[in-house]
Coordinates of C-alpha atoms in Angstrom, one line a residue:
M399 CA -186.5 145.0 40.3
L400 CA -186.8 141.7 42.1
R401 CA -188.5 143.4 45.1
Q402 CA -190.9 145.3 42.9
T403 CA -191.8 142.4 40.8
L404 CA -192.0 139.7 43.6
P405 CA -192.3 141.5 46.9
S406 CA -193.5 138.3 48.7
R407 CA -190.2 136.6 47.7
H408 CA -188.0 139.2 49.5
P409 CA -186.0 137.7 52.4
S410 CA -187.6 140.1 54.8
S411 CA -191.1 138.9 53.9
P412 CA -192.8 136.1 55.9
T413 CA -192.2 132.8 54.1
S414 CA -194.3 129.7 53.8
P415 CA -193.7 126.3 52.1
S416 CA -195.2 127.6 48.9
S417 CA -193.4 131.0 48.9
N418 CA -189.6 130.9 49.7
P419 CA -187.4 133.9 49.4
I420 CA -185.4 134.3 46.2
R421 CA -181.7 133.6 46.7
I422 CA -178.8 135.0 44.7
I423 CA -175.3 133.5 44.4
A424 CA -172.7 135.9 43.1
L425 CA -169.9 134.7 40.8
I426 CA -166.5 136.1 41.7
E427 CA -164.5 136.1 38.5
S428 CA -162.1 139.0 38.5
A429 CA -159.3 140.8 40.4
K430 CA -161.7 143.7 41.0
A431 CA -164.3 141.4 42.5
I432 CA -161.7 140.0 44.9
Q433 CA -160.8 143.5 46.0
N434 CA -164.5 144.4 46.4
L435 CA -165.6 141.2 48.3
P436 CA -166.8 143.1 51.5
A437 CA -169.0 145.4 49.3
I438 CA -170.3 142.4 47.3
T439 CA -171.3 140.4 50.3
A440 CA -173.2 143.4 51.8
A441 CA -174.8 144.4 48.5
S442 CA -178.1 142.7 48.7
P443 CA -180.3 140.8 51.2
Y444 CA -181.0 138.3 48.4
L445 CA -177.4 137.2 48.4
S446 CA -176.9 133.7 49.9
G447 CA -173.5 132.7 48.6
L448 CA -170.4 133.2 46.5
I449 CA -169.0 131.1 43.6
F450 CA -165.4 131.2 42.4
A451 CA -165.4 131.4 38.6
A452 CA -161.9 130.2 38.1
E453 CA -161.7 130.2 34.3
D454 CA -162.8 133.8 34.1
F455 CA -160.5 134.8 36.9
A456 CA -157.6 133.1 35.1
L457 CA -158.5 135.0 32.0
D458 CA -158.6 138.3 33.8
L459 CA -155.2 137.8 35.4
S460 CA -153.6 135.9 32.5
L461 CA -153.0 132.8 34.6
T462 CA -152.5 129.2 33.5
R463 CA -154.5 126.7 35.5
T464 CA -152.2 124.0 37.0
P465 CA -153.2 120.7 38.7
G466 CA -152.1 122.0 42.1
L467 CA -154.4 125.1 41.8
T468 CA -151.8 127.2 43.7
E469 CA -152.3 130.1 41.4
F470 CA -155.9 130.4 42.8
L471 CA -155.0 130.0 46.5
Y472 CA -155.3 133.7 47.4
A473 CA -158.5 134.2 45.6
R474 CA -160.2 131.1 47.0
S475 CA -159.1 131.8 50.5
A476 CA -160.4 135.4 50.2
I477 CA -163.8 134.2 48.9
A478 CA -164.2 131.5 51.6
T479 CA -163.2 134.0 54.3
A480 CA -165.5 136.8 53.0
A481 CA -168.5 134.5 52.8
R482 CA -168.0 133.2 56.3
A483 CA -167.5 136.8 57.6
A484 CA -170.8 137.8 56.0
N485 CA -172.5 134.7 57.3
L486 CA -173.5 133.5 53.8
P487 CA -174.6 129.9 53.8
S488 CA -173.1 128.9 50.4
T489 CA -169.4 129.0 49.4
I490 CA -169.0 127.2 46.1
D491 CA -165.6 126.3 44.8
L492 CA -164.2 126.3 41.3
V493 CA -165.4 123.8 38.7
C494 CA -163.3 120.6 38.0
T495 CA -162.9 120.3 34.2
A496 CA -161.8 116.7 34.5
Y497 CA -164.6 114.2 34.7
A498 CA -164.0 111.2 32.4
G499 CA -162.8 107.9 33.7
A500 CA -161.0 106.9 36.8
Q501 CA -158.4 109.7 36.5
G502 CA -161.0 112.3 36.2
R503 CA -162.8 111.0 39.3
K504 CA -159.5 111.0 41.2
V505 CA -158.8 114.7 40.2
L506 CA -162.3 115.6 41.2
E507 CA -162.0 113.9 44.6
E508 CA -158.7 115.7 45.2
E509 CA -160.1 119.1 44.3
C510 CA -163.1 118.5 46.6
A511 CA -160.9 117.7 49.5
N512 CA -158.7 120.7 48.8
G513 CA -161.7 123.0 48.5
K514 CA -163.3 121.7 51.7
G515 CA -159.9 122.3 53.5
L516 CA -160.1 126.0 52.4
G517 CA -163.6 126.5 53.8
F518 CA -165.8 125.9 50.8
N519 CA -169.0 123.8 51.4
G520 CA -169.8 122.9 47.8
K521 CA -168.4 122.7 44.3
Q522 CA -169.6 123.5 40.8
V523 CA -170.2 120.5 38.5
I524 CA -170.3 120.3 34.7
H525 CA -171.4 116.6 34.3
P526 CA -173.9 114.5 36.2
S527 CA -171.2 112.0 37.1
Q528 CA -169.6 114.6 39.3
V529 CA -172.6 115.1 41.5
E530 CA -172.3 112.0 43.7
V531 CA -168.6 112.6 44.3
C532 CA -169.1 116.2 45.3
Q533 CA -172.0 115.4 47.6
R534 CA -170.1 112.7 49.4
A535 CA -166.9 114.8 49.6
F536 CA -168.6 117.8 51.2
S537 CA -170.8 115.8 53.5
P538 CA -169.4 114.8 56.9
G539 CA -167.7 111.4 56.8
E540 CA -168.6 108.5 59.1
Q541 CA -165.6 109.0 61.4
E542 CA -166.1 112.8 61.4
V543 CA -169.8 112.4 62.5
E544 CA -168.8 109.9 65.1
W545 CA -166.2 112.2 66.6
A546 CA -168.6 115.2 66.6
V547 CA -171.4 113.2 68.3
R548 CA -169.0 112.0 71.0
V549 CA -167.8 115.5 71.7
V550 CA -171.4 116.9 71.9
V551 CA -172.5 114.1 74.2
A552 CA -169.5 114.4 76.5
D553 CA -169.6 118.2 76.5
K554 CA -173.1 118.2 78.1
K555 CA -171.8 116.1 80.9
A556 CA -168.7 118.3 81.2
E557 CA -170.8 121.4 81.3
R558 CA -172.9 120.0 84.1
A559 CA -169.7 119.3 86.0
G560 CA -168.6 122.9 85.5
R561 CA -165.7 122.0 83.2
G562 CA -164.8 124.5 80.5
A563 CA -162.1 122.3 79.0
W564 CA -161.7 118.6 79.1
T565 CA -160.1 115.7 77.2
L566 CA -161.2 113.2 74.6
D567 CA -158.9 110.5 73.2
G568 CA -156.0 112.4 74.8
K569 CA -156.8 115.7 73.1
M570 CA -158.0 118.9 74.7
I571 CA -161.6 119.9 74.0
D572 CA -162.7 123.5 74.6
V573 CA -165.4 125.9 73.4
P574 CA -164.2 126.3 69.8
V575 CA -163.8 122.5 69.3
V576 CA -167.3 121.9 70.7
G577 CA -168.7 124.6 68.4
K578 CA -167.1 122.8 65.4
A579 CA -168.5 119.5 66.6
R580 CA -172.0 120.9 66.8
A581 CA -171.8 122.4 63.3
V582 CA -170.7 119.0 62.0
V583 CA -173.7 117.3 63.7
E584 CA -176.1 119.8 62.2
K585 CA -174.6 119.5 58.8
A586 CA -174.9 115.7 59.1
R587 CA -178.6 116.0 59.8
V588 CA -179.1 118.2 56.8
C589 CA -177.2 115.6 54.7
G590 CA -179.6 112.9 55.9
I591 CA -177.2 111.0 58.1
D592 CA -178.6 109.1 61.0
V593 CA -177.2 111.3 63.7
E594 CA -179.6 110.0 66.4
G595 CA -178.4 106.4 65.7
V596 CA -174.8 107.5 66.3
R597 CA -175.8 109.4 69.4
E598 CA -177.5 106.3 70.8
R599 CA -174.3 104.3 70.3
W600 CA -172.3 106.9 72.2
R601 CA -174.8 108.0 74.8
D602 CA -172.4 106.8 77.6
Q603 CA -169.4 108.8 76.3
E604 CA -167.8 110.7 79.2
P605 CA -165.3 113.6 79.2
E606 CA -161.9 112.3 80.2

């Protein structure tokens, strides 16, 4: 229906600033959806991400949501892994129902950190006060960006010297670590962080 109605908005069509492709994000909200994740991620070229609908999932499985969210660990890990395997850009974690006051903010920050640790790159919000917390939590932190830039700068010098693995701050740096660092740098750029300023400060970084 989408392709017939708006053929110019199909992902395979040439795009321009005034005509971007339509993007769909699928809500994963049942046991059946978890079992069918490979089929869901391959179902449509319009698909650009997955969202974990925790409350519907809890209803489907007769679960009680707890502060630790351990009852959702399998489902959340499966969703984040499936999205990454399908190269989908958006992996959106469950909504935080707490938002009022200092305690609500603390719970939200903890949930964001937990979701980021599982591989999610965003979070649903139900109140405007949650937006800033989520954006900050899922953006690379100052120390994270600094580390990534140092790795990228030093790796260029290591590559010129023919070194496949080297050391930074006493820790081994190899191809997967460099790949992670480059991804952090790119994400920092998207988030509006002054990556070039950080790079300038660390331009003399050498591989150890």
